[in-house]
CSV table of C-alpha atoms and ligand atoms in Angstrom, one decimal:
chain,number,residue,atom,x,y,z
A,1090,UNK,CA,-9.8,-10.9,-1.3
A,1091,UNK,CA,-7.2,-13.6,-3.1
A,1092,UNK,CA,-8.0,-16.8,-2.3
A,1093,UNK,CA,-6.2,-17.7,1.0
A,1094,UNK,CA,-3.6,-19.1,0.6
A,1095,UNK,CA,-3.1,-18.2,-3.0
A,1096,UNK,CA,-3.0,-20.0,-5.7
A,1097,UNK,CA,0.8,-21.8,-6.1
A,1098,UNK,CA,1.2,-19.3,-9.5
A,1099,UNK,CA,0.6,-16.0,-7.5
A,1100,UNK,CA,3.3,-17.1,-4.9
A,1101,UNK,CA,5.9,-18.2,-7.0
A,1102,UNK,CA,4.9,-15.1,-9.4
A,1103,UNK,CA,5.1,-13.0,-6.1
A,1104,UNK,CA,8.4,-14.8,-5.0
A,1105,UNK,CA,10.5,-14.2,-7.9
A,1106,UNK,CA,9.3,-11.0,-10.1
A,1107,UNK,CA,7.1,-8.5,-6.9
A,1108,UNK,CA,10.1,-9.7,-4.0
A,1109,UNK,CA,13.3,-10.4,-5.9
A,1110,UNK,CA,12.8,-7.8,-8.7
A,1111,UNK,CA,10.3,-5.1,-8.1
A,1112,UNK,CA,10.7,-4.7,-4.6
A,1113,UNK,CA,15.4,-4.2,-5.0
A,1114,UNK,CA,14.7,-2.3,-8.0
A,1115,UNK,CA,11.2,-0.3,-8.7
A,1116,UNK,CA,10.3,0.3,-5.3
A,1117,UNK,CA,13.0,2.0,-4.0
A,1118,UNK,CA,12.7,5.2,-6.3
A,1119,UNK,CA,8.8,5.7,-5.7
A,1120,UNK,CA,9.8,5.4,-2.0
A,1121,UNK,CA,12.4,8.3,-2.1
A,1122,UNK,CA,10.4,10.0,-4.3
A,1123,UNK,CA,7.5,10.2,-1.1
A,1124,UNK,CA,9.8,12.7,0.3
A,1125,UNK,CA,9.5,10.9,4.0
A,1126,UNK,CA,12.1,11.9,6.6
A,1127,UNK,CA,12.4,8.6,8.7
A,1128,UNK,CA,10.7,9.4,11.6
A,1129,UNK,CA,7.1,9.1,10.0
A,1130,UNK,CA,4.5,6.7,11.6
A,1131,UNK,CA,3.3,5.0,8.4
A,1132,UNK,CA,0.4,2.8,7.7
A,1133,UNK,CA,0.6,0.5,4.7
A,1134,UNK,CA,-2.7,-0.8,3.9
A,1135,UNK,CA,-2.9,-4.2,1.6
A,1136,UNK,CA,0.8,-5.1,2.6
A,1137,UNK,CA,0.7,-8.5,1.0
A,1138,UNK,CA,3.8,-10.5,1.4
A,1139,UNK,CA,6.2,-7.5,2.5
A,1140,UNK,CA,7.6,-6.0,-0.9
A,1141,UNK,CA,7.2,-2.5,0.4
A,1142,UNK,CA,7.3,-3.0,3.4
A,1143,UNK,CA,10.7,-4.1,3.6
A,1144,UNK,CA,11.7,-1.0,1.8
A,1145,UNK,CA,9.4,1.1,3.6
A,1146,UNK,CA,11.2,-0.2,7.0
A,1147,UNK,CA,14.3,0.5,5.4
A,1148,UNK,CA,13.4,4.5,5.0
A,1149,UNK,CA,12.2,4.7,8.5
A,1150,UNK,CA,14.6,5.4,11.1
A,1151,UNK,CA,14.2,3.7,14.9
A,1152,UNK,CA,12.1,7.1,15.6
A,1153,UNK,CA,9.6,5.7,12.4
A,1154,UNK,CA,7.2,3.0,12.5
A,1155,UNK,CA,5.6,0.7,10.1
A,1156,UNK,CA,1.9,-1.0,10.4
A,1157,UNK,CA,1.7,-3.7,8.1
A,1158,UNK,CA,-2.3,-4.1,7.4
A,1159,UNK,CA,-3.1,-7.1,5.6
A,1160,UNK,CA,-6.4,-9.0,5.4
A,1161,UNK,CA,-5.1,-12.7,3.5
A,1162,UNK,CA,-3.3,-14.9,6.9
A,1163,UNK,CA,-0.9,-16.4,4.1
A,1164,UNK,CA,0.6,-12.8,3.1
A,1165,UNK,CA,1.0,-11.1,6.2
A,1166,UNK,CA,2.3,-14.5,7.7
A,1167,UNK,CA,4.8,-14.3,4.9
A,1168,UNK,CA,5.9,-10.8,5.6
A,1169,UNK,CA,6.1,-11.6,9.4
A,1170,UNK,CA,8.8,-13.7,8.3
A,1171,UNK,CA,10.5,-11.8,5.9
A,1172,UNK,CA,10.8,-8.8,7.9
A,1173,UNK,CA,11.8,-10.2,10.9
A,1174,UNK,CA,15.2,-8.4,11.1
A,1175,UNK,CA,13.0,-5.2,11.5
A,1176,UNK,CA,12.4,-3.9,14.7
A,1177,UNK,CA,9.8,-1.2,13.8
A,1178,UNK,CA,6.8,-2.9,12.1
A,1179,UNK,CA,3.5,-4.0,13.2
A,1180,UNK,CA,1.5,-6.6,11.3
A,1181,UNK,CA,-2.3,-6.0,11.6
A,1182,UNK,CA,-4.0,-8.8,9.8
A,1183,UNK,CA,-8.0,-8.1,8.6
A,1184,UNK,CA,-10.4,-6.0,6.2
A,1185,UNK,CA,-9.4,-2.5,7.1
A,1186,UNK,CA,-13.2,-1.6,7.6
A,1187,UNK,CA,-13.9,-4.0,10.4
A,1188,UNK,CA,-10.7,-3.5,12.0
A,1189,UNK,CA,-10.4,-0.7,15.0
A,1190,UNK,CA,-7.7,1.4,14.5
A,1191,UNK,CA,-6.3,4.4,16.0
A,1192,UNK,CA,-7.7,6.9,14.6
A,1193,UNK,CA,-5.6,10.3,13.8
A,1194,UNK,CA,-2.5,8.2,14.2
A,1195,UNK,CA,-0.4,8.1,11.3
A,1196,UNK,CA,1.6,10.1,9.6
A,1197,UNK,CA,1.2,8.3,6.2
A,1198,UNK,CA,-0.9,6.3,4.6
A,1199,UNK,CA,0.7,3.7,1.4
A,1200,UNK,CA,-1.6,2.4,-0.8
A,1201,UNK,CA,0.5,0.6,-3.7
A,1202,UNK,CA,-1.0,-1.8,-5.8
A,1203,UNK,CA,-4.8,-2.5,-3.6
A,1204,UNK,CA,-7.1,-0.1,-4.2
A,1205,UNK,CA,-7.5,-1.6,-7.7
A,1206,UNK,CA,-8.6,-5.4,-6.2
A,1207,UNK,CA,-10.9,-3.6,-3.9
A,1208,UNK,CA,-14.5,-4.3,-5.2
A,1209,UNK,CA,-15.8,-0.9,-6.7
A,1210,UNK,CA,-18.5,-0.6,-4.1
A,1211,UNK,CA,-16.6,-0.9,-1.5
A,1212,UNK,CA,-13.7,1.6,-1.9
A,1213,UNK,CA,-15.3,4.3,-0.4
A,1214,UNK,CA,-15.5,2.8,3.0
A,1215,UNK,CA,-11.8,2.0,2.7
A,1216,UNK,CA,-10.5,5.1,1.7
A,1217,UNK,CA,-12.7,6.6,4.2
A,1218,UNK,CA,-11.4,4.3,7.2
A,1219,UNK,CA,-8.2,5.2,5.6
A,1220,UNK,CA,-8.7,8.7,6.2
A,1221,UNK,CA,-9.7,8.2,9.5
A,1222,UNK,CA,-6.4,6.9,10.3
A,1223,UNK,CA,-4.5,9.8,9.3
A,1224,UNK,CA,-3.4,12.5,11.4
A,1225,UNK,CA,-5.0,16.4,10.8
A,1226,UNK,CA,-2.2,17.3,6.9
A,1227,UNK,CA,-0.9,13.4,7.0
A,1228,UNK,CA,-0.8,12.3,3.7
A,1229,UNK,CA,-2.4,9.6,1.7
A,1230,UNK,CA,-0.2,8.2,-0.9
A,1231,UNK,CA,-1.6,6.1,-3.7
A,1232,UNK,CA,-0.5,4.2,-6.6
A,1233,UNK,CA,-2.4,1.8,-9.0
A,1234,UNK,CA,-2.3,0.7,-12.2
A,1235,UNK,CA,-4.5,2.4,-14.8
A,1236,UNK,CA,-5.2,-0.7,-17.2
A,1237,UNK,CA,-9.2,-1.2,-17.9
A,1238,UNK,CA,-10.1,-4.5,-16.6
A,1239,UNK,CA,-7.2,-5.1,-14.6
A,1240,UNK,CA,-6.5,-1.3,-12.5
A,1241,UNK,CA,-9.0,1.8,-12.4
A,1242,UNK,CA,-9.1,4.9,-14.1
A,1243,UNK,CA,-6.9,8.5,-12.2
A,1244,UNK,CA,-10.7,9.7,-12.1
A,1245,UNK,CA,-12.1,7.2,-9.8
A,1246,UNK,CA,-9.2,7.7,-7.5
A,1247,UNK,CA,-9.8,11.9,-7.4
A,1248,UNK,CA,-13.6,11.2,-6.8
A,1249,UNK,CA,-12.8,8.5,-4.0
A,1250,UNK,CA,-10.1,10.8,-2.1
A,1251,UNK,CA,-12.7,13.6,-2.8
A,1252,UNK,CA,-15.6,12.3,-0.6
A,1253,UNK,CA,-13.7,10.7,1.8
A,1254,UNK,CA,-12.6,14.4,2.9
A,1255,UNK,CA,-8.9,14.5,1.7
A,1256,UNK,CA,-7.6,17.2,-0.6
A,1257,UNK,CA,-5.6,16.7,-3.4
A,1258,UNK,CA,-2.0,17.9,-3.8
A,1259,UNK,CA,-0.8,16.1,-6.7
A,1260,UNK,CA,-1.9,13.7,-9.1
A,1261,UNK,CA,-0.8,11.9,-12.5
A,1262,UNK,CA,0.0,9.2,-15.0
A,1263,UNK,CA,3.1,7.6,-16.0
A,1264,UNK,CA,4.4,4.4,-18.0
A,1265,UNK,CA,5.7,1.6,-16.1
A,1266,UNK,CA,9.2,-0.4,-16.6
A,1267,UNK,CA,6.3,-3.4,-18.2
A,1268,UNK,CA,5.0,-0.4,-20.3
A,1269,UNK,CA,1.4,0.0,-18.8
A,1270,UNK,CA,-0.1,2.8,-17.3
A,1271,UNK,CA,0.5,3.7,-13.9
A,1272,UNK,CA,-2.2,6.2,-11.5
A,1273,UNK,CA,0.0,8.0,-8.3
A,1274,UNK,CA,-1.6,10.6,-5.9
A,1275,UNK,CA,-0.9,12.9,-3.3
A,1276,UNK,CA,-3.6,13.7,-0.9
A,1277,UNK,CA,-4.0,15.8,2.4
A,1278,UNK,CA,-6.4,15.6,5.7
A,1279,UNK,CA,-7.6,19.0,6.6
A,1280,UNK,CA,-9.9,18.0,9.3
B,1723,SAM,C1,-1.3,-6.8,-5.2
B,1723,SAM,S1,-1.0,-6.9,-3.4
B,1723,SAM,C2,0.0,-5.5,-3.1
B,1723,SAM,C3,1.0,-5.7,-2.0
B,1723,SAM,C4,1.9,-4.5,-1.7
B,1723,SAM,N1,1.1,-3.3,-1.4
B,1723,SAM,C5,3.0,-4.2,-2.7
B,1723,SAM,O1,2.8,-3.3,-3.5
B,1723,SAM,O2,4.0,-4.8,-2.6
B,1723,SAM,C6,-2.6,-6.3,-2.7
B,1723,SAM,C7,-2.9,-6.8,-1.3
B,1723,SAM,O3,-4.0,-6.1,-0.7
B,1723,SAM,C8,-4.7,-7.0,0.1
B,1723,SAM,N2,-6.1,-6.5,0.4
B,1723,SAM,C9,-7.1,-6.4,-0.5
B,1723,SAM,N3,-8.2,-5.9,0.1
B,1723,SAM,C10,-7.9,-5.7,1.4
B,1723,SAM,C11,-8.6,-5.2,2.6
B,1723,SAM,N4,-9.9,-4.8,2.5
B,1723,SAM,N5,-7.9,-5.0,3.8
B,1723,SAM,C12,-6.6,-5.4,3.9
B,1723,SAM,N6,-5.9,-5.9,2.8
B,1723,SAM,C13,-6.5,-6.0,1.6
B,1723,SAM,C14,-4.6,-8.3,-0.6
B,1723,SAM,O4,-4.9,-9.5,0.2
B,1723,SAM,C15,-3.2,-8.3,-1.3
B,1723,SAM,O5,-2.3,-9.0,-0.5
């Protein structure tokens, strides 16, 4: 985990480029492109301060609903706030693995951005208390940046979703807006 609270360079880094620019105009598009209909129940895991959320909330109709699940106090605290116009989120704060919740409850699973910071021992137990929270065919999406040293490699995330039971409908790479490599899935419960 970050330190908590972060450092004062990761908020105001996460204030004015991840809420004020990625999260009005990069966000959006990867949302639509999810295909969602509104009425989803939808998990995002690693939440941080709201970026997604926000326009996650935004897709989902009154029918949807949004768990925020956040493990730092400072960033779901900060989405809290944020998003307090929205009627339809939940804010779960604490390591996913330790946590008990529902399991076979959601519709979708976000994972934008986290998987990445995870330490590489432990994202296995993640992903599989991820799947665990998914409904029999809800769907896993994933995104993470590809960068050695600083993301993980399409690979890892195929092997990961593999033993952790979900099936894969659709993988690949593409360049970001900042010109580095970015890793998205697609993956399905069966079971
Ligand atoms: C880079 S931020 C991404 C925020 C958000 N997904 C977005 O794209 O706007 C990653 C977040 O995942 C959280 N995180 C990391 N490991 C976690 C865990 N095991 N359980 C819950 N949250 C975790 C971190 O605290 C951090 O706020």
């Amino acid at each position: 985990m970050e330190n908590d609270p972060p450092p004062f360079a990761r908020i105001i880094e996460e204030e004015l480029i991840d809420y004020r620019i990625r999260s009005r105009f990069y966000h959006p598009d990867y949302v639509k492109g999810l295909g969602l209909s509104g009425t989803e129940r939808v998990l995002e895991f690693g939440s941080g301060g709201g970026c997604m959320s926000r326009v996650l909330a935004h897709t989902l109709s009154s029918v949807g609903f949004l768990s925020c699940v956040e493990i730092s106090p400072y960033w779901i605290e900060k989405a809290r706030q944020r998003l307090k116009i929205f009627t339809n989120i939940e804010y779960l704060q604490g390591d996913i693995t330790r946590m008990t919740i529902h399991e076979n409850r959601y519709d979708a699973v976000i994972v934008h951005f986290v998987l990445h910071d995870v330490e590489p021992t432990a994202r296995i137990d993640v992903v599989s208390a991820l799947a665990k929270c998914l409904r029999p065919e809800g769907t896993l999406f994933i995104r993470e940046p590809a960068k050695p040293g600083h993301g993980m490699p399409l690979s890892e995330i195929r092997a990961l979703m593999r033993d952790a039971g979900l099936r894969e409908i659709h993988t690949g790479c593409t360049k970001s807006w900042q010109r580095t490599w970015i890793c998205e899935g697609t993956f399905k419960k069966s079971w």
